[in-house]
Amino acid sequence: MAIGVLALQGSFNEHIAVLRRLGVKGVEIRKPDQLQSVTSLIIPGGESTTMAKLAEYHNLFPALREFVKMGKPVWGTCAGLIFLADKAIGQKTGGQELIGGLDCVVHRNFFGGQIQSFETELPVPQIAAKEGGPPTFRGVFIRAPGILEVGPDVEVLADIPVPYNNNIDPNPSLGNQEESTAPGERVIVAVKQGNLLGTAFHPELTADTRWHSYFLKMVDEIGGATSSSICAVGEELSSQPKIDLPIFQY
Ligand code: GLN
């Protein structure tokens, strides 16, 4: 069993490294025919406009849309979440192509630019219930999107209060709708809809592997057979020193 990782741009190596720690092989996907060798896919964070241009160049969009439509498990992190959304606002002039399938509206740079990137302890009740561990997860938000609206089939897995430095610019010249989210309100940052998982933050940049094992369980439930390998390396993982970034909080 191998998990495909879209490897056009962004943090695909980091996802592959986490999968390796869980005893699962990550396969780099760059071309449409390579998608046929895998039954699930992770779309990493990075820069969604650049990623869209590269996907267009490699003629990947039709194959990616087909992959999603066939009900295969796909997890988009950050730029990958934007890619999976049915609608994105705050895009560059001319917009960008999306895969779609996830019934939600995302704001591309909801939390602001690079300088507004932040880390926070995110309450993750469903993840903790399924994967164990602490009730919160350390969310690394890098020029992160926010999920402004979700459809009726979308399950919200995490949301956070809108930070007080949030400065949404819906860029009306692009026809984006005015958004009413204000500081103090909550914004959705993780969702699941059937075979699709979306997180606005970067679980591949932390030592906590629960989002990855949650996705592997989705793969298992939908038709794969990865659970035995996940359990097999659990002990090995806990005996390794954790190399991790420091956490900052506002
Ligand atoms: N907001 C970025 C974009 O539009 C995504 C940032 C990320 O993936 N870290 O591509």
Coordinates of C-alpha atoms and ligand atoms in Angstrom, one line a residue:
M1 CA 0.0 0.0 0.0
A2 CA 1.4 3.4 -1.0
I3 CA 0.0 6.9 -0.6
G4 CA 0.4 9.3 -3.5
V5 CA 1.8 12.7 -2.7
L6 CA 1.4 15.5 -5.3
A7 CA 5.0 16.6 -5.8
L8 CA 4.8 19.6 -8.0
Q9 CA 5.8 22.1 -5.4
G10 CA 5.6 22.7 -1.7
S11 CA 6.0 20.5 1.4
F12 CA 5.6 17.1 -0.3
N13 CA 9.0 15.7 1.1
E14 CA 7.8 16.5 4.6
H15 CA 4.6 14.5 4.1
I16 CA 6.5 11.6 2.7
A17 CA 8.8 11.7 5.8
V18 CA 5.8 11.5 8.2
L19 CA 4.4 8.6 6.2
R20 CA 7.7 6.9 6.4
R21 CA 7.7 7.3 10.2
L22 CA 4.3 5.6 10.2
G23 CA 5.7 2.8 8.1
V24 CA 3.9 3.8 4.9
K25 CA 5.4 4.5 1.5
G26 CA 4.7 7.9 0.0
V27 CA 4.9 8.0 -3.8
E28 CA 5.7 11.3 -5.6
I29 CA 3.0 12.1 -8.2
R30 CA 3.9 14.6 -11.0
K31 CA 2.1 13.1 -14.1
P32 CA -1.5 12.0 -14.8
D33 CA -0.6 8.3 -15.4
Q34 CA 1.3 8.1 -12.1
L35 CA -2.1 8.7 -10.4
Q36 CA -3.1 5.2 -11.6
S37 CA -0.5 3.6 -9.4
V38 CA -2.0 4.9 -6.1
T39 CA -5.4 4.7 -4.5
S40 CA -5.2 7.8 -2.3
L41 CA -3.5 11.2 -2.5
I42 CA -2.1 14.0 -0.3
I43 CA -1.9 17.5 -1.8
P44 CA 0.7 19.4 0.2
G45 CA 0.9 23.1 1.2
G46 CA 2.9 25.5 -0.9
E47 CA 1.7 28.1 -3.2
S48 CA -1.6 27.3 -4.8
T49 CA -1.3 29.6 -7.8
T50 CA 2.1 28.1 -8.7
M51 CA 0.9 24.6 -8.0
A52 CA -2.1 25.2 -10.3
K53 CA 0.1 26.5 -13.1
L54 CA 2.3 23.4 -12.8
A55 CA -0.7 21.1 -12.7
E56 CA -2.0 22.8 -15.8
Y57 CA 1.3 22.4 -17.5
H58 CA 1.4 18.7 -16.8
N59 CA -2.3 18.3 -17.8
L60 CA -3.1 17.0 -14.3
F61 CA -6.5 18.6 -13.7
P62 CA -8.7 16.1 -15.5
A63 CA -7.0 13.1 -13.8
L64 CA -7.1 14.8 -10.4
R65 CA -10.8 15.6 -10.8
E66 CA -11.5 12.0 -11.9
F67 CA -9.5 10.7 -8.8
V68 CA -11.7 12.8 -6.5
K69 CA -15.0 11.9 -8.3
M70 CA -14.1 8.2 -8.0
G71 CA -14.3 8.5 -4.2
K72 CA -10.6 7.9 -3.6
P73 CA -9.3 9.5 -0.4
V74 CA -7.6 12.8 -0.9
W75 CA -6.2 15.1 1.8
G76 CA -5.3 18.7 1.0
T77 CA -3.2 20.7 3.4
C78 CA -3.1 24.5 3.2
A79 CA -2.6 25.2 -0.6
G80 CA -3.9 21.6 -1.1
L81 CA -7.1 22.5 0.7
I82 CA -7.5 25.5 -1.6
F83 CA -7.0 23.2 -4.5
L84 CA -9.8 20.8 -3.3
A85 CA -12.3 23.6 -2.5
D86 CA -15.3 24.2 -4.9
K87 CA -14.7 27.9 -4.5
A88 CA -11.8 30.1 -3.5
I89 CA -11.8 33.8 -3.0
G90 CA -8.9 36.2 -2.6
Q91 CA -7.2 34.7 -5.6
K92 CA -4.6 36.5 -7.8
T93 CA -6.0 38.4 -10.8
G94 CA -7.4 36.0 -13.3
G95 CA -8.0 33.4 -10.5
Q96 CA -6.6 29.9 -10.6
E97 CA -7.9 26.5 -11.6
L98 CA -9.1 24.3 -8.7
I99 CA -9.8 20.6 -8.5
G100 CA -13.0 21.1 -6.5
G101 CA -15.1 18.5 -4.9
L102 CA -15.0 19.8 -1.4
D103 CA -18.2 21.7 -0.8
C104 CA -16.8 24.8 0.8
V105 CA -15.6 28.3 0.2
V106 CA -12.1 29.1 1.2
H107 CA -10.4 32.4 1.6
R108 CA -6.9 31.9 0.1
N109 CA -4.8 34.1 2.6
F110 CA -7.5 34.4 5.3
F111 CA -5.0 35.1 8.1
G112 CA -2.9 37.6 6.1
G113 CA 0.6 37.4 4.6
Q114 CA 3.8 35.6 5.6
I115 CA 4.3 37.9 8.6
Q116 CA 0.9 36.9 10.0
S117 CA 1.9 33.2 10.0
F118 CA 1.4 31.7 13.5
E119 CA 1.2 28.6 15.6
T120 CA -1.6 27.7 18.0
E121 CA -2.9 24.8 20.1
L122 CA -6.0 23.8 18.1
P123 CA -8.8 21.9 19.8
V124 CA -9.3 18.6 17.8
P125 CA -12.0 16.6 19.6
Q126 CA -12.7 14.1 16.8
I127 CA -9.0 13.5 16.1
A128 CA -8.3 12.9 19.8
A129 CA -11.3 10.6 20.0
K130 CA -10.1 8.5 17.1
E131 CA -6.3 8.7 17.5
G132 CA -5.9 9.2 21.2
G133 CA -3.4 11.7 22.6
P134 CA -4.0 15.3 23.9
P135 CA -7.2 17.1 23.1
T136 CA -5.3 19.8 21.1
F137 CA -3.0 19.7 18.1
R138 CA -0.3 22.2 17.4
G139 CA -1.5 24.0 14.2
V140 CA 1.2 25.6 12.1
F141 CA -0.5 28.3 10.0
I142 CA 1.6 29.6 7.2
R143 CA -0.2 32.2 4.9
A144 CA -3.0 29.9 5.7
P145 CA -6.5 29.8 4.1
G146 CA -9.7 29.9 6.2
I147 CA -12.9 28.1 5.4
L148 CA -15.7 30.6 5.3
E149 CA -18.6 28.4 4.3
V150 CA -19.3 24.6 4.3
G151 CA -22.0 22.6 2.6
P152 CA -24.4 20.2 4.5
D153 CA -22.2 17.1 4.0
V154 CA -19.1 18.7 5.4
E155 CA -18.0 17.7 8.9
V156 CA -16.1 20.4 10.7
L157 CA -13.0 18.9 12.5
A158 CA -11.4 22.1 13.9
D159 CA -12.1 25.8 14.1
I160 CA -10.3 28.7 15.8
P161 CA -11.1 32.2 16.9
V162 CA -10.3 34.8 14.2
P163 CA -7.0 36.5 15.3
Y164 CA -7.2 40.2 16.1
N165 CA -4.7 41.0 13.5
N166 CA -6.8 39.5 10.8
N167 CA -7.1 41.9 7.8
I168 CA -9.3 40.3 5.2
D169 CA -9.1 41.9 1.9
P170 CA -11.7 40.3 -0.3
N171 CA -10.4 42.3 -3.3
P172 CA -13.7 43.4 -4.8
S173 CA -12.1 44.0 -8.2
L174 CA -12.0 40.2 -8.6
G175 CA -15.7 39.9 -7.9
N176 CA -15.1 38.4 -4.5
Q177 CA -17.9 38.7 -2.1
E178 CA -17.7 40.9 1.0
E179 CA -17.0 38.7 4.1
S180 CA -18.4 39.5 7.5
T181 CA -16.0 37.4 9.6
A182 CA -14.8 39.6 12.5
P183 CA -12.2 39.2 15.2
G184 CA -13.7 37.1 18.0
E185 CA -15.7 35.0 15.6
R186 CA -14.5 31.5 14.7
V187 CA -13.2 30.3 11.4
I188 CA -13.1 26.7 10.2
V189 CA -9.7 25.3 9.6
A190 CA -10.2 21.5 9.2
V191 CA -13.0 19.6 7.4
K192 CA -14.0 16.2 6.2
Q193 CA -16.5 15.3 3.5
G194 CA -16.7 11.6 2.6
N195 CA -13.4 10.8 0.9
L196 CA -12.0 14.3 1.2
L197 CA -10.0 15.8 4.1
G198 CA -8.9 19.4 4.3
T199 CA -6.6 21.2 6.8
A200 CA -5.7 24.9 6.6
F201 CA -2.5 24.2 8.7
H202 CA 0.6 22.0 8.2
P203 CA 0.5 18.8 10.3
E204 CA 3.6 17.5 8.3
L205 CA 5.7 20.2 10.0
T206 CA 5.1 18.9 13.6
A207 CA 6.1 15.7 15.4
D208 CA 2.5 14.8 16.1
T209 CA 1.5 12.2 13.4
R210 CA -2.3 12.0 14.4
W211 CA -3.6 13.8 11.3
H212 CA -1.6 11.4 9.1
S213 CA -2.8 8.3 10.9
Y214 CA -6.3 9.7 10.8
F215 CA -6.0 10.0 7.0
L216 CA -4.5 6.5 6.8
K217 CA -7.5 5.2 8.6
M218 CA -9.8 6.9 6.1
V219 CA -7.8 5.2 3.3
D220 CA -8.3 1.9 5.2
E221 CA -12.0 2.4 5.7
I222 CA -12.5 3.4 2.0
G223 CA -10.6 0.4 0.7
G224 CA -6.9 0.2 1.5
A225 CA -5.1 -2.0 4.0
T226 CA -2.6 0.2 5.9
S227 CA -3.6 -0.2 9.5
S228 CA -1.2 -3.1 10.3
S229 CA 1.8 -1.2 9.2
I230 CA 0.7 1.9 11.1
C231 CA 0.6 -0.1 14.4
A232 CA 3.8 -1.8 13.7
V233 CA 6.0 1.3 13.9
G234 CA 4.2 2.9 16.9
E235 CA 6.8 1.7 19.4
E236 CA 9.7 2.6 17.3
L237 CA 8.4 6.1 16.9
S238 CA 8.0 6.7 20.7
S239 CA 11.6 5.7 21.3
Q240 CA 13.0 8.2 18.8
P241 CA 14.0 11.7 20.0
K242 CA 11.5 14.2 18.7
I243 CA 13.0 16.8 16.5
D244 CA 10.6 19.6 16.4
L245 CA 10.3 23.4 16.0
P246 CA 9.6 25.6 19.0
I247 CA 6.0 26.7 19.5
F248 CA 5.0 30.4 19.6
Q249 CA 1.7 31.6 20.9
Y250 CA 0.0 35.0 20.8
Ligands
GLN1 N1 -2.2 30.8 0.9 C1 -1.3 30.1 0.2 C2 -1.7 29.9 -1.3 O1 -2.6 30.5 -1.7 C3 -1.1 28.7 0.8 C4 -0.1 28.7 1.8 C5 0.5 27.4 2.2 O2 0.2 26.3 1.6 N2 1.3 27.4 3.3 O3 -1.2 29.2 -2.0

